Short mmCIF file of C-alpha atoms in Angstrom, two decimals:
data_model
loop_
_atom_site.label_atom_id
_atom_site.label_comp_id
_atom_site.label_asym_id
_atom_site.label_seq_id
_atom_site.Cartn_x
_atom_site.Cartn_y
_atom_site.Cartn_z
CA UNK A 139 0.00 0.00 0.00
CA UNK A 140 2.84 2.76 0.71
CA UNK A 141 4.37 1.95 -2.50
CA UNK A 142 1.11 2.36 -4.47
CA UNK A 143 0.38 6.15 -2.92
CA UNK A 144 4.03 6.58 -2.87
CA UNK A 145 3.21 5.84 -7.10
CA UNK A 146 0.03 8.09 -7.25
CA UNK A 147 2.75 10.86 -5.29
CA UNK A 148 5.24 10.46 -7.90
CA UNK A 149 3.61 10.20 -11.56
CA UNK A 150 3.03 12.73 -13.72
CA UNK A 151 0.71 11.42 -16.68
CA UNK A 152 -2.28 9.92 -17.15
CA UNK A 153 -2.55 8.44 -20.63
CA UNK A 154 -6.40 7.55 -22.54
CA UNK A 155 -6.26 5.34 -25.53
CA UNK A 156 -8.85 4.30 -27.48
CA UNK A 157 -8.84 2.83 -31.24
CA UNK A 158 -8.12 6.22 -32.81
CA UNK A 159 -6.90 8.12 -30.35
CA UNK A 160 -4.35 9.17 -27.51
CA UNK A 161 -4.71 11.56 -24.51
CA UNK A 162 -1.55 12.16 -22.30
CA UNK A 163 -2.96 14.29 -19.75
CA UNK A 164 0.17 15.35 -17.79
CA UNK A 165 1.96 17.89 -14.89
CA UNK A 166 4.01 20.14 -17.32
CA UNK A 167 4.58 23.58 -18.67
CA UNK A 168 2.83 24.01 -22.22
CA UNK A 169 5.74 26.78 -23.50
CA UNK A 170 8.47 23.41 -23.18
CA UNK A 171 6.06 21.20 -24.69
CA UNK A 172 8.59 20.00 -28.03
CA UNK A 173 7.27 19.05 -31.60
CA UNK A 174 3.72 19.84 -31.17
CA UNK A 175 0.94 22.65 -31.67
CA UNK A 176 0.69 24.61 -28.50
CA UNK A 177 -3.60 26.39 -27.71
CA UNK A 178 -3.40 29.22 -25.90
CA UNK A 179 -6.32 30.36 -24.88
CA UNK A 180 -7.84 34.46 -25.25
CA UNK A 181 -10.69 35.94 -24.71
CA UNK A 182 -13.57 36.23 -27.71
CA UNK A 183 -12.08 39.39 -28.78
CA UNK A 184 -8.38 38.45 -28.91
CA UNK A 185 -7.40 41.08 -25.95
CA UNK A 186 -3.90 41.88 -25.79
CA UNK A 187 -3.62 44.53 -23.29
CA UNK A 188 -2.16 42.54 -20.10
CA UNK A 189 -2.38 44.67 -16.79
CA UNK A 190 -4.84 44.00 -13.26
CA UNK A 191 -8.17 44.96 -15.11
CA UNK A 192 -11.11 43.24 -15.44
CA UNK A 193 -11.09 43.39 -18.99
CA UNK A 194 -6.89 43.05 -18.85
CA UNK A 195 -5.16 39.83 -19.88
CA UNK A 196 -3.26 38.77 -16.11
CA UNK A 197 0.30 38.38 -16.36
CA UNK A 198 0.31 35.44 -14.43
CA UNK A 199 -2.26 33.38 -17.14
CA UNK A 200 -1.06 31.27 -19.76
CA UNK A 201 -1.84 33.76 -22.28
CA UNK A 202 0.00 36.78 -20.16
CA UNK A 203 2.68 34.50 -20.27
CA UNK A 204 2.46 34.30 -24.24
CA UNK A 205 2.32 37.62 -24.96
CA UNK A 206 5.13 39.13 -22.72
CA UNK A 207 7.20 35.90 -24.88
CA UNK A 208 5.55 37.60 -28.44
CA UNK A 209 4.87 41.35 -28.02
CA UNK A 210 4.50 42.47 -31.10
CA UNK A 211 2.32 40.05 -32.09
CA UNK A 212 0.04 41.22 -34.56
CA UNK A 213 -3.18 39.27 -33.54
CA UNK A 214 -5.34 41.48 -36.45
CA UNK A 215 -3.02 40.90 -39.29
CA UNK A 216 -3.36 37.03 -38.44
CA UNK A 217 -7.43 37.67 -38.28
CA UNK A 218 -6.90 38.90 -41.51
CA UNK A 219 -4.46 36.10 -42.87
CA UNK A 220 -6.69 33.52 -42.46
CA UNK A 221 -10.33 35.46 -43.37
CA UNK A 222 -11.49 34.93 -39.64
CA UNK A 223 -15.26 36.67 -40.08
CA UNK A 224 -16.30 38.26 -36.23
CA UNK A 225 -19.79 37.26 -35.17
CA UNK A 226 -22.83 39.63 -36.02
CA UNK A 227 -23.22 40.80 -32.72
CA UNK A 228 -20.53 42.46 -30.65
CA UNK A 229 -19.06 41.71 -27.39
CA UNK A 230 -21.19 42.15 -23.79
CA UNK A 231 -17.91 44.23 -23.04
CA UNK A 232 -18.48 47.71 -24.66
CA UNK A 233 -19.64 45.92 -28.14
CA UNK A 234 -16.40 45.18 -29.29
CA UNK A 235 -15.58 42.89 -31.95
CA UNK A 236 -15.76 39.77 -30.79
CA UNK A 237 -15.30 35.64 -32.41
CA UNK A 238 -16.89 32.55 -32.05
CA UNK A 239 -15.72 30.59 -29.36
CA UNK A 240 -13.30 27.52 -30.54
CA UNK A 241 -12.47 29.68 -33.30
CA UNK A 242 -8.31 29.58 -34.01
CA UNK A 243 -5.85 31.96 -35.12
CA UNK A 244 -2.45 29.60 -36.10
CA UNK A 245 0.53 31.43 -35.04
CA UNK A 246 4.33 29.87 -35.34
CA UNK A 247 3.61 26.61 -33.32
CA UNK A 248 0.95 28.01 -31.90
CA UNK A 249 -3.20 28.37 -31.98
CA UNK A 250 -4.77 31.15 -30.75
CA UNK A 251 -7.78 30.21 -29.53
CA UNK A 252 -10.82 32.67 -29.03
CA UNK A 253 -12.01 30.93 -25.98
CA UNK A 254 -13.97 33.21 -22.78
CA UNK A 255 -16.87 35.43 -23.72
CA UNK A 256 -16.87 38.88 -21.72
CA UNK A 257 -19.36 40.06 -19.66
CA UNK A 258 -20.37 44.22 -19.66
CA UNK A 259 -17.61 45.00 -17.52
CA UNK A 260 -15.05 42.97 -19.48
CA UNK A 261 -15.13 39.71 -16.81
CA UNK A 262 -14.64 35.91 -18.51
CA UNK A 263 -18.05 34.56 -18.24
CA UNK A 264 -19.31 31.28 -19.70
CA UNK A 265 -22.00 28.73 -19.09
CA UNK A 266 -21.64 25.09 -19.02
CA UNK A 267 -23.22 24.70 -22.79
CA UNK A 268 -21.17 27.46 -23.95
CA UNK A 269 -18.23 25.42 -23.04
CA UNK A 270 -19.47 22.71 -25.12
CA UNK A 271 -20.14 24.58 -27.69
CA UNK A 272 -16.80 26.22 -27.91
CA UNK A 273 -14.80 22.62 -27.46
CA UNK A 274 -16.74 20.93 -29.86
CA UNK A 275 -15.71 23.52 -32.43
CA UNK A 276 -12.03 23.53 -31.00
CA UNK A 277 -11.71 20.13 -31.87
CA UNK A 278 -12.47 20.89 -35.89
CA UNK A 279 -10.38 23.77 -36.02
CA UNK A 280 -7.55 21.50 -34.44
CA UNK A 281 -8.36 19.38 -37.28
CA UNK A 282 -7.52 21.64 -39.95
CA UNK A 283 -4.53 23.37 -38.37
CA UNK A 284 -2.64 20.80 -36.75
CA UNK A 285 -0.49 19.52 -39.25
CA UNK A 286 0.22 16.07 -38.26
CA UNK A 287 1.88 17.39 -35.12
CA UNK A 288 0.45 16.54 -31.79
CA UNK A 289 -1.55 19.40 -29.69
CA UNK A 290 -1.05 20.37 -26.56
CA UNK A 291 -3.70 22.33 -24.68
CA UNK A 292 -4.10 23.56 -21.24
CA UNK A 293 -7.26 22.96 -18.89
CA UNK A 294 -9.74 25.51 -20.59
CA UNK A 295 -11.60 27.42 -18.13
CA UNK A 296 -9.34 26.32 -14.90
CA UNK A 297 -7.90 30.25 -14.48
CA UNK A 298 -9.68 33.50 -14.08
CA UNK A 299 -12.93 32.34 -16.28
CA UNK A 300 -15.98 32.20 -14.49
CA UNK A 301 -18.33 29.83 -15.05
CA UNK A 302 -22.11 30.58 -14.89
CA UNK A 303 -24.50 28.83 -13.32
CA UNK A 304 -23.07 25.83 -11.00
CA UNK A 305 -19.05 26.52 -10.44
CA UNK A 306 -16.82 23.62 -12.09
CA UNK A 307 -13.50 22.82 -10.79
CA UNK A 308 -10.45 22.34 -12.37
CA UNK A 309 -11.56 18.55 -12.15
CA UNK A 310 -14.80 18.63 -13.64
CA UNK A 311 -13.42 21.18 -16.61
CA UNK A 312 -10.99 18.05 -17.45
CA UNK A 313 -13.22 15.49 -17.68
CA UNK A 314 -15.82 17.43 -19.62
CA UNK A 315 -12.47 18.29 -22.28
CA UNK A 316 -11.80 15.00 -22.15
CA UNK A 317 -15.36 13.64 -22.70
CA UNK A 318 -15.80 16.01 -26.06
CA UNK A 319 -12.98 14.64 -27.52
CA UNK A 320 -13.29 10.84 -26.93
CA UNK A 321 -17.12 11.78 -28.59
CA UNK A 322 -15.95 13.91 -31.98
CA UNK A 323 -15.73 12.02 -34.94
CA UNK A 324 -12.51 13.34 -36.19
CA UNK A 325 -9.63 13.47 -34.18
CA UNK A 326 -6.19 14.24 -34.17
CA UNK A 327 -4.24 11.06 -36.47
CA UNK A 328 -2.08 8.77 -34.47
CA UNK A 329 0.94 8.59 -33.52
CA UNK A 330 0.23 11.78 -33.16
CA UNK A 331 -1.32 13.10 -29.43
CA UNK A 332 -3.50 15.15 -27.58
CA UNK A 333 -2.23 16.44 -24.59
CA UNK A 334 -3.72 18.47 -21.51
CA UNK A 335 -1.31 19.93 -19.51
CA UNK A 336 -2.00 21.49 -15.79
CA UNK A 337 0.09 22.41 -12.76
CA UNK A 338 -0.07 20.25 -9.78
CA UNK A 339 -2.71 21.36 -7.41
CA UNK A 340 -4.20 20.41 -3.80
CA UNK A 341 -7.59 20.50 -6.06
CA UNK A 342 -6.87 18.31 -8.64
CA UNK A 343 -5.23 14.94 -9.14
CA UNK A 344 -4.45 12.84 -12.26
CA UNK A 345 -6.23 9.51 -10.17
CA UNK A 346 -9.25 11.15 -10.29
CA UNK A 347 -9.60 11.45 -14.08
CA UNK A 348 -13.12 10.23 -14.57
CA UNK A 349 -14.84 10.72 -11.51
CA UNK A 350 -16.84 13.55 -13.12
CA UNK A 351 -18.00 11.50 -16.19
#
């Protein structure tokens, strides 16, 4: 018995096979993740101001961390690259321009992903179907960008993103990701992976993947 929780202690993946498909859900860093596609996740209207805001992009989030690596990113000339049409109706937050959610913008070995909708004072709000919504079309746009390369994404919706309705832990979020992709038709081609990468955490724990399905 102390050798099997000194095992649960020590691991750091979790890996999901089925017939056409891998999941590696592991404890890393997604900026060291090698030879793959890397999501990073923004907010519907591709903010790049980072500061303490509401409406700011947090320093401390994964894609605070992305933008102090790529300042001058030019998130509208990629828009425009790729023909990415915004949705009818603006943003809660001020009516800004705004994207469907799951939507990507490829960038170097990354994809952009317009992911939180904003609420009128610029606050990451989304409801449980929303979430859905937004993985399900994730998923397709992962299909058509990712290039035979395996994806990495983080937990979607496990850092400032408020979820409306009945809170979901970082648990819950993961099991719902992974349940999406074991259900959509066409996933990423073997050998290469999908992987989910999160930070150890006393609310979250790699033998628990499931418990939510």
């Amino acid at each position: 018995m102390l050798f099997y929780y000194a095992y649960l202690k020590l691991r750091n993946k979790e890996v999901i096979s089925g017939t056409n498909y891998k999941i590696v859900v592991e404890y890393g860093d997604i900026f060291k993740k090698q030879d793959c596609k890397k999501v990073i996740a923004f907010d519907e209207c591709f903010t790049t101001t980072v500061g303490e805001l509401p409406q700011d992009i947090k320093p401390s989030s994964i894609c605070g961390q992305f933008l102090a690596l790529y300042p001058n990113v030019n998130i509208q000339a990629l828009i425009n690259s790729i023909g990415l049409k915004p949705l009818k109706k603006g943003s809660a937050y001020k009516g800004n321009v705004c994207y469907e959610s799951g939507r990507i913008i490829p960038y170097k070995d990354f994809l952009l992903l317009a992911f939180t909708k904003l609420d009128n004072v610029g606050n990451g709000r989304m409801a449980r179907e929303e979430f859905l919504d937004c993985l399900e079309i994730l998923w397709k746009e992962i299909n058509n960008y990712y290039a035979t390369q395996s994806v990495a994404i983080p937990i979607l919706g496990s850092g400032i993103t408020r979820m409306k309705g009945e809170p979901l832990n970082k648990q819950q979020l993961l099991d719902m990701i992974i349940a999406s992709y074991k259900l959509y038709a066409e996933k990423i081609k073997m050998p290469a992976k999908l992987y989910i990468e999160c930070k150890r955490d006393d609310d979250f724990s790699l033998d628990k993947i499931g418990e939510y399905i």
